[in-house]
């Protein structure tokens, strides 16, 4: 319950009230993944090692140790890969930010093209699906 409380507090403190999408602090964002990983590591005594410090590798390790179900792994892992690629593209095009530009922004069109999407609608659909899957996996892990 303390993990959920702290995660919720960070979400409330860091989000703007303008309906922007924050891929780090928002629901279904990177913090959901990071908090789920650390919670499972502590709960099941799965320490970091030098060769598995990345989030992707740790998710794989948690699944192989039985700490993470296959459906939760899929939601967190594919979401992590998607958000990481989005974050990287945003940093290259905009700079350091966690807020996805609004649809009318020319930067977003560049980001969407760089990620290989053919339309803004396709990008937004995938972003929404990943965020929902991440949040569902996070909630399932915290039960």
mmCIF file of C-alpha atoms in Angstrom:
data_model
loop_
_atom_site.group_PDB
_atom_site.id
_atom_site.type_symbol
_atom_site.label_atom_id
_atom_site.label_comp_id
_atom_site.label_asym_id
_atom_site.label_seq_id
_atom_site.Cartn_x
_atom_site.Cartn_y
_atom_site.Cartn_z
ATOM 1 C CA UNK A 1 0.000 0.000 0.000
ATOM 2 C CA UNK A 2 2.933 2.341 0.646
ATOM 3 C CA UNK A 3 4.238 1.787 -2.892
ATOM 4 C CA UNK A 4 0.841 2.669 -4.325
ATOM 5 C CA UNK A 5 0.556 5.724 -2.061
ATOM 6 C CA UNK A 6 3.933 7.125 -3.123
ATOM 7 C CA UNK A 7 3.259 6.422 -6.805
ATOM 8 C CA UNK A 8 -0.122 8.141 -6.589
ATOM 9 C CA UNK A 9 1.419 11.127 -4.802
ATOM 10 C CA UNK A 10 4.052 11.578 -7.520
ATOM 11 C CA UNK A 11 1.372 11.327 -10.191
ATOM 12 C CA UNK A 12 -0.745 14.022 -8.541
ATOM 13 C CA UNK A 13 2.192 16.354 -7.805
ATOM 14 C CA UNK A 14 3.804 16.225 -11.232
ATOM 15 C CA UNK A 15 0.880 16.297 -13.648
ATOM 16 C CA UNK A 16 -0.353 19.502 -15.189
ATOM 17 C CA UNK A 17 -4.065 20.147 -15.256
ATOM 18 C CA UNK A 18 -4.100 20.763 -19.042
ATOM 19 C CA UNK A 19 -4.857 17.184 -20.183
ATOM 20 C CA UNK A 20 -1.362 16.760 -21.596
ATOM 21 C CA UNK A 21 0.083 13.250 -21.772
ATOM 22 C CA UNK A 22 3.058 12.783 -19.474
ATOM 23 C CA UNK A 23 4.881 9.550 -20.319
ATOM 24 C CA UNK A 24 6.855 9.515 -17.093
ATOM 25 C CA UNK A 25 4.504 10.606 -14.312
ATOM 26 C CA UNK A 26 1.098 10.021 -15.897
ATOM 27 C CA UNK A 27 -1.027 6.899 -15.520
ATOM 28 C CA UNK A 28 0.477 4.095 -17.564
ATOM 29 C CA UNK A 29 3.802 5.905 -17.650
ATOM 30 C CA UNK A 30 7.365 4.946 -16.919
ATOM 31 C CA UNK A 31 6.939 5.337 -13.161
ATOM 32 C CA UNK A 32 4.285 2.611 -13.156
ATOM 33 C CA UNK A 33 6.880 0.306 -14.705
ATOM 34 C CA UNK A 34 9.699 1.380 -12.381
ATOM 35 C CA UNK A 35 7.555 1.088 -9.253
ATOM 36 C CA UNK A 36 6.255 -2.347 -10.276
ATOM 37 C CA UNK A 37 9.815 -3.561 -10.875
ATOM 38 C CA UNK A 38 11.166 -2.293 -7.565
ATOM 39 C CA UNK A 39 8.170 -3.568 -5.634
ATOM 40 C CA UNK A 40 8.577 -7.067 -7.071
ATOM 41 C CA UNK A 41 12.325 -6.992 -6.484
ATOM 42 C CA UNK A 42 11.806 -6.155 -2.819
ATOM 43 C CA UNK A 43 8.859 -8.501 -2.329
ATOM 44 C CA UNK A 44 10.605 -11.507 -3.909
ATOM 45 C CA UNK A 45 14.232 -10.677 -3.070
ATOM 46 C CA UNK A 46 15.416 -10.306 -6.672
ATOM 47 C CA UNK A 47 18.418 -7.979 -6.449
ATOM 48 C CA UNK A 48 19.990 -5.983 -9.255
ATOM 49 C CA UNK A 49 23.146 -7.402 -10.766
ATOM 50 C CA UNK A 50 25.678 -5.673 -12.981
ATOM 51 C CA UNK A 51 24.423 -7.505 -16.077
ATOM 52 C CA UNK A 52 20.695 -6.907 -15.501
ATOM 53 C CA UNK A 53 20.288 -3.319 -14.349
ATOM 54 C CA UNK A 54 18.145 -2.138 -17.263
ATOM 55 C CA UNK A 55 14.386 -2.149 -16.789
ATOM 56 C CA UNK A 56 13.868 -4.459 -19.767
ATOM 57 C CA UNK A 57 16.314 -7.025 -18.450
ATOM 58 C CA UNK A 58 14.902 -6.795 -14.945
ATOM 59 C CA UNK A 59 11.382 -7.402 -16.243
ATOM 60 C CA UNK A 60 12.672 -10.519 -18.012
ATOM 61 C CA UNK A 61 14.426 -11.655 -14.850
ATOM 62 C CA UNK A 62 11.306 -11.110 -12.747
ATOM 63 C CA UNK A 63 9.260 -13.173 -15.188
ATOM 64 C CA UNK A 64 11.832 -15.990 -15.236
ATOM 65 C CA UNK A 65 11.862 -16.048 -11.396
ATOM 66 C CA UNK A 66 8.069 -16.334 -11.323
ATOM 67 C CA UNK A 67 7.531 -12.873 -9.840
ATOM 68 C CA UNK A 68 5.721 -11.564 -12.902
ATOM 69 C CA UNK A 69 2.959 -13.343 -14.814
ATOM 70 C CA UNK A 70 3.187 -13.570 -18.600
ATOM 71 C CA UNK A 71 0.291 -11.133 -19.211
ATOM 72 C CA UNK A 72 1.741 -8.555 -16.784
ATOM 73 C CA UNK A 73 5.191 -9.039 -18.293
ATOM 74 C CA UNK A 74 3.831 -8.430 -21.796
ATOM 75 C CA UNK A 75 2.038 -5.245 -20.753
ATOM 76 C CA UNK A 76 5.030 -3.836 -18.887
ATOM 77 C CA UNK A 77 7.735 -4.978 -21.314
ATOM 78 C CA UNK A 78 6.069 -3.911 -24.561
ATOM 79 C CA UNK A 79 4.960 -0.678 -22.903
ATOM 80 C CA UNK A 80 8.507 -0.049 -21.686
ATOM 81 C CA UNK A 81 9.909 -0.568 -25.179
ATOM 82 C CA UNK A 82 7.291 1.747 -26.711
ATOM 83 C CA UNK A 83 7.698 4.519 -24.128
ATOM 84 C CA UNK A 84 11.499 4.268 -24.265
ATOM 85 C CA UNK A 85 11.475 4.714 -28.046
ATOM 86 C CA UNK A 86 9.038 7.616 -27.714
ATOM 87 C CA UNK A 87 11.149 9.236 -25.000
ATOM 88 C CA UNK A 88 14.287 8.893 -27.116
ATOM 89 C CA UNK A 89 12.589 10.460 -30.140
ATOM 90 C CA UNK A 90 11.179 13.290 -28.042
ATOM 91 C CA UNK A 91 14.633 14.051 -26.620
ATOM 92 C CA UNK A 92 16.195 14.144 -30.084
ATOM 93 C CA UNK A 93 13.516 16.384 -31.584
ATOM 94 C CA UNK A 94 12.345 18.545 -28.673
ATOM 95 C CA UNK A 95 14.820 18.107 -25.856
ATOM 96 C CA UNK A 96 14.334 16.748 -22.373
ATOM 97 C CA UNK A 97 10.598 16.542 -21.714
ATOM 98 C CA UNK A 98 8.089 13.953 -20.611
ATOM 99 C CA UNK A 99 5.059 15.641 -22.133
ATOM 100 C CA UNK A 100 3.879 14.468 -25.541
ATOM 101 C CA UNK A 101 3.285 17.480 -27.820
ATOM 102 C CA UNK A 102 -0.311 18.240 -28.770
ATOM 103 C CA UNK A 103 -1.560 16.946 -32.122
ATOM 104 C CA UNK A 104 -1.183 20.270 -33.928
ATOM 105 C CA UNK A 105 2.489 20.538 -32.993
ATOM 106 C CA UNK A 106 4.991 20.069 -35.845
ATOM 107 C CA UNK A 107 7.367 18.289 -33.455
ATOM 108 C CA UNK A 108 4.795 15.551 -32.904
ATOM 109 C CA UNK A 109 4.563 14.856 -36.635
ATOM 110 C CA UNK A 110 8.356 14.407 -36.723
ATOM 111 C CA UNK A 111 8.269 12.121 -33.687
ATOM 112 C CA UNK A 112 5.447 10.026 -35.153
ATOM 113 C CA UNK A 113 7.312 9.643 -38.463
ATOM 114 C CA UNK A 114 10.553 8.769 -36.669
ATOM 115 C CA UNK A 115 8.727 6.016 -34.776
ATOM 116 C CA UNK A 116 7.413 4.591 -38.063
ATOM 117 C CA UNK A 117 3.732 5.418 -37.711
ATOM 118 C CA UNK A 118 1.779 6.443 -40.793
ATOM 119 C CA UNK A 119 -0.658 8.714 -38.956
ATOM 120 C CA UNK A 120 -1.197 10.614 -35.737
ATOM 121 C CA UNK A 121 -4.282 8.509 -35.104
ATOM 122 C CA UNK A 122 -2.271 5.276 -35.289
ATOM 123 C CA UNK A 123 0.342 6.721 -32.927
ATOM 124 C CA UNK A 124 -2.263 7.904 -30.396
ATOM 125 C CA UNK A 125 -4.048 4.563 -30.538
ATOM 126 C CA UNK A 126 -0.828 2.661 -29.790
ATOM 127 C CA UNK A 127 0.158 5.108 -27.055
ATOM 128 C CA UNK A 128 -3.246 4.680 -25.403
ATOM 129 C CA UNK A 129 -3.149 0.880 -25.660
ATOM 130 C CA UNK A 130 0.317 0.717 -24.120
ATOM 131 C CA UNK A 131 -0.567 3.103 -21.302
ATOM 132 C CA UNK A 132 -3.695 1.105 -20.477
ATOM 133 C CA UNK A 133 -1.747 -2.178 -20.494
ATOM 134 C CA UNK A 134 0.978 -0.703 -18.283
ATOM 135 C CA UNK A 135 -1.524 0.637 -15.749
ATOM 136 C CA UNK A 136 -3.460 -2.634 -15.692
ATOM 137 C CA UNK A 137 -0.235 -4.591 -15.095
ATOM 138 C CA UNK A 138 0.830 -2.135 -12.393
ATOM 139 C CA UNK A 139 -2.527 -2.455 -10.630
ATOM 140 C CA UNK A 140 -2.380 -6.244 -10.910
ATOM 141 C CA UNK A 141 1.128 -6.377 -9.444
ATOM 142 C CA UNK A 142 0.109 -4.141 -6.540
ATOM 143 C CA UNK A 143 -2.889 -6.315 -5.544
#
